[in-house]
XYZ file of C-alpha atoms in Angstrom:
490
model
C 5.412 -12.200 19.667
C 7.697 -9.230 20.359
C 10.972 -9.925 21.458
C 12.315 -6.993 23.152
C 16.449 -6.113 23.677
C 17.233 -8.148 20.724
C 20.347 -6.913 18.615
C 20.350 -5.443 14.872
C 20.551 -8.577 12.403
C 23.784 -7.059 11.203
C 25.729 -8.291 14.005
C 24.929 -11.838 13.303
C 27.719 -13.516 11.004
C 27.458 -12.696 7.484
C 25.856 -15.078 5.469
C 28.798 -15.785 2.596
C 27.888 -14.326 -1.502
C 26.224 -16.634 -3.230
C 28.575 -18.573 -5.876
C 29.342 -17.163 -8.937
C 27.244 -19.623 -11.743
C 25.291 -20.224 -14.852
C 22.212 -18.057 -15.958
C 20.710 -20.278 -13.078
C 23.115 -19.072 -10.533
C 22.791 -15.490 -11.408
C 19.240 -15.179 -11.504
C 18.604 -16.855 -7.779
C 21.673 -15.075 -6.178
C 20.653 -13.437 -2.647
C 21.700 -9.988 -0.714
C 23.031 -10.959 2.010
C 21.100 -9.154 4.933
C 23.710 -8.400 6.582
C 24.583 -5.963 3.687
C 20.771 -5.123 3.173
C 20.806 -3.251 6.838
C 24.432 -2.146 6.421
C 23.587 -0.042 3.184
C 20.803 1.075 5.082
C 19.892 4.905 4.414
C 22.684 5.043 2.047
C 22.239 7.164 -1.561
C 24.144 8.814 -4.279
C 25.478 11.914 -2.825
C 23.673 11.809 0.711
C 21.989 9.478 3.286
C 18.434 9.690 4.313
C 17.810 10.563 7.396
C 16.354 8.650 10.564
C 13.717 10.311 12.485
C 10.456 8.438 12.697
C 9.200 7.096 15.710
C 6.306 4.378 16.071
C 3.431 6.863 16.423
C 4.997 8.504 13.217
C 5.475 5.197 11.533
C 1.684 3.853 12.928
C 0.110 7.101 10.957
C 2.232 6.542 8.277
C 0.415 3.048 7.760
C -2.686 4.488 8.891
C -2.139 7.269 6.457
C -1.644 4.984 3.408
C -4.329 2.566 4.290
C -7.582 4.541 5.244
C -8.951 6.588 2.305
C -10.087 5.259 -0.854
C -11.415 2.507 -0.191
C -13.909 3.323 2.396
C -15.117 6.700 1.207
C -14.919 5.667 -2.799
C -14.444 1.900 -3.311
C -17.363 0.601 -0.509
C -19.343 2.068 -3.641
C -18.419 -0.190 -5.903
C -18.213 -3.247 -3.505
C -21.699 -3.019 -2.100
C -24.033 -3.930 -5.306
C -21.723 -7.100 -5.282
C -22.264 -8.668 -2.023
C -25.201 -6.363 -0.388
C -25.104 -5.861 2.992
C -22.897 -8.923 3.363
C -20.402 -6.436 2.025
C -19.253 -6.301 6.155
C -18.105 -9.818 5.770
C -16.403 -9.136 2.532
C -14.155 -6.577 4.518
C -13.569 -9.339 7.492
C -12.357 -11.848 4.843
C -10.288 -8.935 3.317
C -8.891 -7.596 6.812
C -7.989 -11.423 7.440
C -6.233 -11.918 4.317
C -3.970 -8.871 5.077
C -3.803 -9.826 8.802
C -1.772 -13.259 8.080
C 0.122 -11.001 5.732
C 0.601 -8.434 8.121
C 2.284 -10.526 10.741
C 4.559 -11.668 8.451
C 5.635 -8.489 7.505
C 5.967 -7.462 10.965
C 8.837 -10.420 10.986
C 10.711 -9.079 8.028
C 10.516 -5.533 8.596
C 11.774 -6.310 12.486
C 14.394 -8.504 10.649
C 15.324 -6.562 7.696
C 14.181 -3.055 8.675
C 15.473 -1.266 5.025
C 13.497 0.977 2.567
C 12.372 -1.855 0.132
C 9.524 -3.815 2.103
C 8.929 -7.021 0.911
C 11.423 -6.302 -2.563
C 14.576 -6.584 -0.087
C 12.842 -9.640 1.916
C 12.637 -11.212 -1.336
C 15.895 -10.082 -2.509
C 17.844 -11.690 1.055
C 15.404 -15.228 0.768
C 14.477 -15.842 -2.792
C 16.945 -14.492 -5.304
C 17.635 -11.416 -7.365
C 14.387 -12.212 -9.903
C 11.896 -12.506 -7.662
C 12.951 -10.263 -5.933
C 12.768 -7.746 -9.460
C 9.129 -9.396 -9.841
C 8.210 -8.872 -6.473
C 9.508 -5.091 -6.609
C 7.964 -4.562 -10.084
C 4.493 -5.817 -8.241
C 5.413 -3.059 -5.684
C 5.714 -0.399 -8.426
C 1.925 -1.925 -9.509
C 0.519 -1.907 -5.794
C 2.383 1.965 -4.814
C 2.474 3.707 -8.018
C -0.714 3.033 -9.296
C -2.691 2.980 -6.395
C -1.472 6.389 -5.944
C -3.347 7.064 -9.223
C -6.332 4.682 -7.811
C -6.863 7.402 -4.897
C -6.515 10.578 -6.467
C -9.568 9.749 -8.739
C -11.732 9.048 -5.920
C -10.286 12.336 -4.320
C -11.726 14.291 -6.949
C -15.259 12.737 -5.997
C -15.236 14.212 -2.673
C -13.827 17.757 -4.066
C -16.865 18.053 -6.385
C -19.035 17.307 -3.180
C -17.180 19.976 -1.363
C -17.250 22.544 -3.877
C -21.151 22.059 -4.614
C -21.835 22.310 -1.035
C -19.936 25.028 0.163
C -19.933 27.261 -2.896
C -22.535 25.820 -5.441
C -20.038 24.989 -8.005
C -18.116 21.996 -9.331
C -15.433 21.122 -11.630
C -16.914 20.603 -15.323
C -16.746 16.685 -16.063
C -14.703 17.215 -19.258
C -11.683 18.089 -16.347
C -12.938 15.951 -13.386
C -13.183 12.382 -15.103
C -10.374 10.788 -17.109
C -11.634 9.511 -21.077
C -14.238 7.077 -20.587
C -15.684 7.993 -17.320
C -17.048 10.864 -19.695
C -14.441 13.586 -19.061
C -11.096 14.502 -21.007
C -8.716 14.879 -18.195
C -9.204 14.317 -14.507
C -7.532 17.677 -13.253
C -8.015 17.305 -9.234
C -6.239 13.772 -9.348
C -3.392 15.268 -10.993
C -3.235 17.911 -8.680
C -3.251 16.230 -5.505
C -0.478 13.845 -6.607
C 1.691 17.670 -7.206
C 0.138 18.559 -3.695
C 1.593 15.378 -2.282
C 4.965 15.753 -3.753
C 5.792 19.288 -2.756
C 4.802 17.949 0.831
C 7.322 15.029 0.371
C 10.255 17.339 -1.351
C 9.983 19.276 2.166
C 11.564 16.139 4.002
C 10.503 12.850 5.903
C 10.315 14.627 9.221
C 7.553 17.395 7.995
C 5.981 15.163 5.688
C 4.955 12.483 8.361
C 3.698 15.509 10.034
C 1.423 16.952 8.160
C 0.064 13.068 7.468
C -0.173 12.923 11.753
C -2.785 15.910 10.784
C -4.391 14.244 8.020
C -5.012 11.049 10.056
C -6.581 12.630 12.861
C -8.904 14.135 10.496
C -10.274 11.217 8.646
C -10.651 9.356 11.970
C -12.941 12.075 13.434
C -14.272 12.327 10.190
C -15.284 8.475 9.894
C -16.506 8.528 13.625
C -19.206 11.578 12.755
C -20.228 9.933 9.598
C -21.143 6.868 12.057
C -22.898 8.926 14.232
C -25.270 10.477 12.228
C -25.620 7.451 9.639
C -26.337 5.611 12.534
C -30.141 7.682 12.920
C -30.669 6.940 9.584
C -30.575 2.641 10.138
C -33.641 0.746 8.962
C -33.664 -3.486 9.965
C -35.576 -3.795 6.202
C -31.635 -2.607 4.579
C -29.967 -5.803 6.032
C -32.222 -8.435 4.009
C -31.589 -10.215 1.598
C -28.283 -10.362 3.443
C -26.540 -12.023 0.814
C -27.985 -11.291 -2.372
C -25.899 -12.788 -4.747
C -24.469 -15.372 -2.516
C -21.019 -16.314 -1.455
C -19.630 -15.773 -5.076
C -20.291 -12.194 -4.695
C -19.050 -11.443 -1.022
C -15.671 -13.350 -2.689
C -15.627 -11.400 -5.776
C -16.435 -7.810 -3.004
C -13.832 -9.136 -0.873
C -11.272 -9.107 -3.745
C -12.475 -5.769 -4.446
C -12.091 -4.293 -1.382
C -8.502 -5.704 -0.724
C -7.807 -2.546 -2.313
C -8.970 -0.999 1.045
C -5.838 -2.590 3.020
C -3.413 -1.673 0.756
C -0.774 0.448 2.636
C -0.554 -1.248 5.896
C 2.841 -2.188 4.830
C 3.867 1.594 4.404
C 5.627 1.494 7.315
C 7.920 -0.883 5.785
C 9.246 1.377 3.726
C 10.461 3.964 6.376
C 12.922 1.100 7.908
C 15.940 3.352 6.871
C 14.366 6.576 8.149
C 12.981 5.201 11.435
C 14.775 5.745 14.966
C 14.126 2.332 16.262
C 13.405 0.254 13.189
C 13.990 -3.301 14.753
C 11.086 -2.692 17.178
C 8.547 -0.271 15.952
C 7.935 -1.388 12.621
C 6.211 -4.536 13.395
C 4.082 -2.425 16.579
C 3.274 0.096 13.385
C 1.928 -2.387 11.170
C 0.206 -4.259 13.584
C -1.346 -1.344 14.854
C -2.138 -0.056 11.811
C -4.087 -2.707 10.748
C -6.162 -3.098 13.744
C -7.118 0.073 13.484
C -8.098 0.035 10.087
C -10.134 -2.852 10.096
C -12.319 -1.907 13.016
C -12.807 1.160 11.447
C -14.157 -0.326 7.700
C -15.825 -2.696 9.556
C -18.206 -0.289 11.529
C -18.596 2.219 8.632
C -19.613 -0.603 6.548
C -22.229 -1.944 8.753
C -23.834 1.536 9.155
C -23.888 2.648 5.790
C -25.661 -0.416 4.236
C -28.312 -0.039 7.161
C -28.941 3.547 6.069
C -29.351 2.909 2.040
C -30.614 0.178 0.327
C -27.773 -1.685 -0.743
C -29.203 -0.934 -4.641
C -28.544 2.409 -4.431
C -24.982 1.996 -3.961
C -24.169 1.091 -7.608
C -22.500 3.941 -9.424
C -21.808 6.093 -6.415
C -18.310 7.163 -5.774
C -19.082 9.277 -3.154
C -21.479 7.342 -1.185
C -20.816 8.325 2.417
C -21.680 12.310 1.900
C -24.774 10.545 -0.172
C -26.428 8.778 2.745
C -25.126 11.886 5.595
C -27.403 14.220 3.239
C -30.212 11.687 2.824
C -30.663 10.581 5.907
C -30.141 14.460 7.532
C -32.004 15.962 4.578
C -29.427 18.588 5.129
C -26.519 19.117 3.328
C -24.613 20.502 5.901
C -23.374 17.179 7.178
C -22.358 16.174 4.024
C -20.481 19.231 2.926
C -18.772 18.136 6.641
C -17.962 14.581 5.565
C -16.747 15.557 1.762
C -13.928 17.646 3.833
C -12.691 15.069 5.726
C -12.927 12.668 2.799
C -10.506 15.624 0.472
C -8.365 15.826 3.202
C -8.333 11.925 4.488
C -7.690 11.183 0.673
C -4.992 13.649 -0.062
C -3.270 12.137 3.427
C -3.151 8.694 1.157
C -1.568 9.866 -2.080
C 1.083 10.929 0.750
C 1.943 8.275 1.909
C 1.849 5.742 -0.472
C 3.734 8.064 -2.781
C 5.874 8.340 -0.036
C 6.449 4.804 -0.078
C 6.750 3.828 -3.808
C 9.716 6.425 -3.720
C 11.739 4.923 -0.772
C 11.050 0.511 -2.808
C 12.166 2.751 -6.146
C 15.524 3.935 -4.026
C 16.169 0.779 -2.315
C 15.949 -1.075 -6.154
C 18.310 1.888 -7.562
C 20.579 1.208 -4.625
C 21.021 -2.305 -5.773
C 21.806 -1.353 -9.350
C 17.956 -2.387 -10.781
C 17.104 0.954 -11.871
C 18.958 3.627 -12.623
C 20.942 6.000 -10.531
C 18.484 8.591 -10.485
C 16.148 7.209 -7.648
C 18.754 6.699 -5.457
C 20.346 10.148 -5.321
C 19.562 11.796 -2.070
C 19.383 15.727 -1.935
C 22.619 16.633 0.846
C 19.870 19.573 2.471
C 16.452 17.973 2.712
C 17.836 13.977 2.778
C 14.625 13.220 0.392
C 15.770 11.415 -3.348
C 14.470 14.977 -5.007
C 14.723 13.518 -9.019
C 13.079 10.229 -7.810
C 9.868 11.955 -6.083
C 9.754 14.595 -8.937
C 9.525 11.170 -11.499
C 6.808 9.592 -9.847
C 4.800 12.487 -9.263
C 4.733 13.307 -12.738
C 3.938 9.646 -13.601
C 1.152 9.266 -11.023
C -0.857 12.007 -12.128
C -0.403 11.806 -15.456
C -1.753 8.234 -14.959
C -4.637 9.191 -12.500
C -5.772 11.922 -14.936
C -5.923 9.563 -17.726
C -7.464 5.835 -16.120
C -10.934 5.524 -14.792
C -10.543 4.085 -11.264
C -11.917 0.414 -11.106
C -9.848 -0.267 -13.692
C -6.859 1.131 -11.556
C -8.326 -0.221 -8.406
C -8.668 -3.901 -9.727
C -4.844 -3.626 -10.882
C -3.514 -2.569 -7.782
C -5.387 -5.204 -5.765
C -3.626 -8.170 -7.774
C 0.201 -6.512 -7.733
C -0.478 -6.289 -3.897
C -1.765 -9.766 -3.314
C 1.320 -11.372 -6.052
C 3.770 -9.295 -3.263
C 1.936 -10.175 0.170
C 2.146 -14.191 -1.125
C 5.773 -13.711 -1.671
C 6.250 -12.515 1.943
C 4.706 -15.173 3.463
C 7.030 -17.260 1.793
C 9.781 -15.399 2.266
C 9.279 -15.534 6.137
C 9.196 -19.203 6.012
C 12.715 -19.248 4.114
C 14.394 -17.167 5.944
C 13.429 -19.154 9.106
C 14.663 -21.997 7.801
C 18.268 -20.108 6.405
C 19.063 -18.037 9.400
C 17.210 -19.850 12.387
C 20.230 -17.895 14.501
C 19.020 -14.424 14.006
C 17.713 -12.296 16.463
C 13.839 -11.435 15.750
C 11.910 -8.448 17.140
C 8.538 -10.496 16.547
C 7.938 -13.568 15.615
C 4.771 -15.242 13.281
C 2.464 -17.294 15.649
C 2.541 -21.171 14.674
C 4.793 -20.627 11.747
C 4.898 -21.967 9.201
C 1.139 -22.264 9.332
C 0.042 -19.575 9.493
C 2.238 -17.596 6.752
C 1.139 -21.120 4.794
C -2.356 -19.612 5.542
C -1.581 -16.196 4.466
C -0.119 -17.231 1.381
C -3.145 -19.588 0.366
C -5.671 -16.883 1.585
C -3.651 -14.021 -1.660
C -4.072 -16.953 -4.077
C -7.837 -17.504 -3.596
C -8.351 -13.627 -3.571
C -6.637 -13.499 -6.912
C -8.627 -16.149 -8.371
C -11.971 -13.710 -7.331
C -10.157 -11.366 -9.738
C -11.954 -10.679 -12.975
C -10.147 -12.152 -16.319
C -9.095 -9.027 -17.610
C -7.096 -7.369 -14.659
C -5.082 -11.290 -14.976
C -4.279 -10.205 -18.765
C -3.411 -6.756 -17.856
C -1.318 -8.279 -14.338
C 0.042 -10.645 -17.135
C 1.115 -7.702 -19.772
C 3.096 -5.806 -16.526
C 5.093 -8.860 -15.669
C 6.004 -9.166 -19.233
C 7.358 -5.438 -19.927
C 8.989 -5.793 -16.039
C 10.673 -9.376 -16.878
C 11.996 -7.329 -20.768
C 13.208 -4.244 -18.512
C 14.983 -7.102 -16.040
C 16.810 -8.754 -18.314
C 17.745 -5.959 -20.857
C 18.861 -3.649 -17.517
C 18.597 -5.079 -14.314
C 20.571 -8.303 -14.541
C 23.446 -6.644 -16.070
C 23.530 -3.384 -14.025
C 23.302 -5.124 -10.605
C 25.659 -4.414 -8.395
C 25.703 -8.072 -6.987
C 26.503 -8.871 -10.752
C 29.565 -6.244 -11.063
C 30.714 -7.366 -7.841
C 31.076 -10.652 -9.603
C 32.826 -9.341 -12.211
C-alpha cells in the first residue's frame, strides 16, 4: 500500500557499523542505509544527476521488460507447453508479481542505483550482497546480449521485406547457430551506448519513443492475428502436460526480466521514495496484460508445431495469415525498434548496479567515475558495451536466455528475503509502500523463484554454478579487501 508524505529513510537514526570481527564478522557486515541513500548519486569526480520522473521511470521498466521475449523467446516457449503457453506466462507474470511488490518496498525504502545488490548489502551482509550483485551482472549484462540476438531476427525480416536483402548468416548468427559472428547484435549494443553516453535525461527519452512504438506495434499485430484465429489451434491444450507449461514458464521468465529497471534509476530520479514502487508496479501490469493477449492470439493463428525453430514468429503468422507481406515488414519494424529500446535500458541499468558496487569499493574505480559534463560513468558504459556485444556476437541465444533467467530468479529470491529482514531490523522506518500480508507473501515470492529454478535444465545449473565460482574467486581476491566498509575498519 502506498504511503504518501512519508520522509527519506535517511532521517531515521542511523543504524550503528557493524562490529569489527573474525572472517565471520567481515563477511556478514551491513551498509547502513542510512549511508546507502546518503552516498546517493555520488561518483569519482562528479554526481549523477536527478531528473526522472515516474512516467520516465514507468518506460524505463517498460523499456527493459517488453522485447525479447515476446517477439523472439514465445518461439521457443510454445513447442513446450502448446497453446497452454498463455498459462506459462500467468505463472511467470505471478512469479515476478510477488517479486515485484517487494521490490517496490526496497526501492521506496532504499531508493539508490544498486536494486536489490544495495537491499542485500543494508539486510544480509557484504557477501550476499557480492553474490546477489554478481547475479545482477548475469541477469543485466547478459541479457543485454540475450536481446540483441533476437534483434537481429527482426532486422533480417525488415531488410528482406523492404529491400529484398538480408545479412549473410556467416555475420547474422554467432558459431553454432551456423554463422561466424552475429554483426547486428553487436551493433545495437554500440547503438545503445552512444544513446546512453548522451545522458540519463535524453536517453530515457528516446526509450519514451521506443516504448510507444512497440506498444502500437504489439496492439496491430493483435489485430490482424486476431482474423487469422482457428478454435482447431487451441487443442490439445496441453500437449505435453503440466511438466512442459513449468519447464515454458521457466523459459519465459526471461520475458519479465527488467521490471526492476527502475530500480536502478533511484539516484537519478526526482522523487525516488514514491515513484519507484508506482514504476514497477505499473510496469509490470502492463507487461503482463500485454504477453498475455499476444500469446493467446498467436497460438490461435499457427499451429502450435510450427512454432519450433522460429525466432521471429510474430512477422511469421502477420504474413501467413495476411498472405501479404506488408504487415509483416510493419511488425519486423516495431520489433527492431521495440528491441533496440531493451538493450537500452537494461544496459542502462547494469551500468548504474556496476557504479553503485564500485562506489562501495567491490570493483574498481573505473565504474564509478562520473563524466563532470554529461553526469553518465563514461569508462563504465564504454566497458560494458564492448563486453555485451562482443558476447551477443559470439553466444547463440537460448543458451544466453536460459542463463539470464536463473541469475534473475537467484536475485528476485534474495529480495523477498531481504524485505522480510529489514522489516524485522528497522520496523521504525518510514515506507512509501508496503508488501500486502507480509511476510507471506514475499515467503510466497521467494518459494515461487525456487520452483522456477528447479524447471531449469541441468546444464544452465552447471554453467549458474561455474559464475558463482569465478564471482566468489574475484570476491575474495578483490572485493573483501578493497571495500570501503573494510578500510573504514582499518
Amino acid at each position: 500500500m502506498l504511503e504518501h508524505g512519508a520522509a527519506p529513510p535517511a532521517t531515521q537514526q542511523p543504524e550503528p557499523d557493524p562490529p569489527v570481527g573474525g572472517l565471520g564478522a567481515r563477511l556478514m557486515r551491513r551498509k547502513p542505509v542510512e549511508r546507502l541513500v546518503a552516498e546517493g548519486g555520488q561518483g569519482e569526480g562528479g554526481s549523477l544527476r536527478r531528473s526522472m520522473g515516474v512516467w520516465q521511470l514507468t518506460m524505463i521498466s517498460i523499456g527493459a521488460t517488453l522485447g525479447t521475449g515476446i517477439f523472439v523467446v514465445l518461439g521457443e516457449a510454445v513447442p513446450d507447453a502448446g497453446p497452454a503457453v498463455v498459462v506459462s506466462f500467468v505463472i511467470a507474470g505471478l512469479t515476478a508479481l510477488f517479486s515485484a511488490l517487494s521490490y517496490a518496498e526496497l526501492a521506496g525504502t532504499i531508493p539508490v542505483s544498486g536494486s536489490s545488490y544495495s537491499y542485500a548489502y543494508a539486510t544480509m551482509g557484504e557477501l550476499i550482497a557480492w553474490v546477489c550483485g554478481w547475479c545482477l551482472i548475469l541477469e543485466y549484462g547478459v541479457s543485454v546480449a540475450a536481446v540483441a540476438v533476437g534483434w537481429g531476427e527482426y532486422l533480417n525480416e525488415l531488410l528482406d521485406g523492404t529491400l529484398g536483402i538480408t545479412i549473410p548468416d556467416a555475420l547474422a548468427a554467432p558459431p553454432g547457430d551456423g554463422g561466424i559472428f552475429n554483426l547486428p547484435a553487436l551493433l545495437v549494443v554500440l547503438l545503445a551506448m552512444a544513446f546512453l553516453l548522451g545522458g540519463a535525461k535524453e536517453s530515457a527519452r528516446a526509450n519514451a519513443i521506443m516504448v510507444g512504438v512497440k506498444i502500437a506495434a504489439l496492439i496491430l499485430f493483435c489485430a490482424v492475428a486476431f482474423t487469422g484465429i482457428r478454435a482447431g489451434n487451441y487443442t490439445p491444450f496441453m500437449p505435453l502436460g503440466m511438466a512442459g507449461v513449468s519447464a515454458a514458464g521457466a523459459t519465459l521468465f526471461f520475458s519479465y526480466i527488467g521490471f526492476d529497471a527502475a530500480s536502478t534509476a533511484g539516484e537519478e530520479a526526482k522523487n525516488p521514495q514514491a515513484d519507484l514502487p508506482r514504476a514497477i508496479m505499473l510496469s509490470l501490469i502492463i507487461v503482463t496484460a500485454l504477453y498475455c493477449l499476444v500469446a493467446a492470439v498467436a497460438v490461435g493463428a499457427l499451429p502450435w508445431k510450427e512454432f519450433s525453430g522460429s525466432e521471429a514468429a510474430l512477422a511469421s503468422i502477420m504474413k501467413d495469415v495476411t498472405g501479404q507481406s506488408f504487415w509483416a515488414v510493419l511488425l519486423a519494424a516495431g520489433a527492431v525498434i521495440a528491441i533496440a529500446s531493451v538493450v537500452l535500458t537494461v544496459l542502462y541499468g547494469q551500468t548504474r548496479i556496476l557504479f553503485a558496487m564500485s562506489r562501495d569499493g567491490l570493483v574498481p574505480k573505473v565504474f564509478s567515475t562520473v563524466h563532470a559534463r554529461t553526469g553518465v560513468p563514461r569508462a563504465n558504459t564504454v566497458i560494458v558495451s564492448l563486453f555485451c556485444g562482443v558476447l551477443a556476437a559470439a553466444i547463440p541465444l537460448g543458451q544466453l536466455a536460459d542463463a539470464t533467467s536463473i541469475g534473475t530468479l537467484f536475485a528476485f529470491a534474495l529480495v523477498n528475503i531481504a524485505v522480510i529482514m529489514l522489516r524485522r531490523t528497522r520496523p521504525d522506518m518510514p515506507r512509501t509502500f508496503r508488501v500486502p500480508l507480509s511476510p507471506l507473501f514475499p515467503l510466497i515470492g521467494f518459494a515461487l523463484c525456487l520452483w522456477m529454478m528447479g524447471s531449469l535444465q541441468f546444464v544452465t545449473w552447471v554453467v549458474f554454478g561455474v559464475w558463482m565460482a569465478v564471482g566468489l574467486v574475484l570476491y575474495f581476491g578483490y572485493g573483501m579487501r578493497r571495500s570501503r566498509l573494510a578500510t573504514a575498519e582499518k
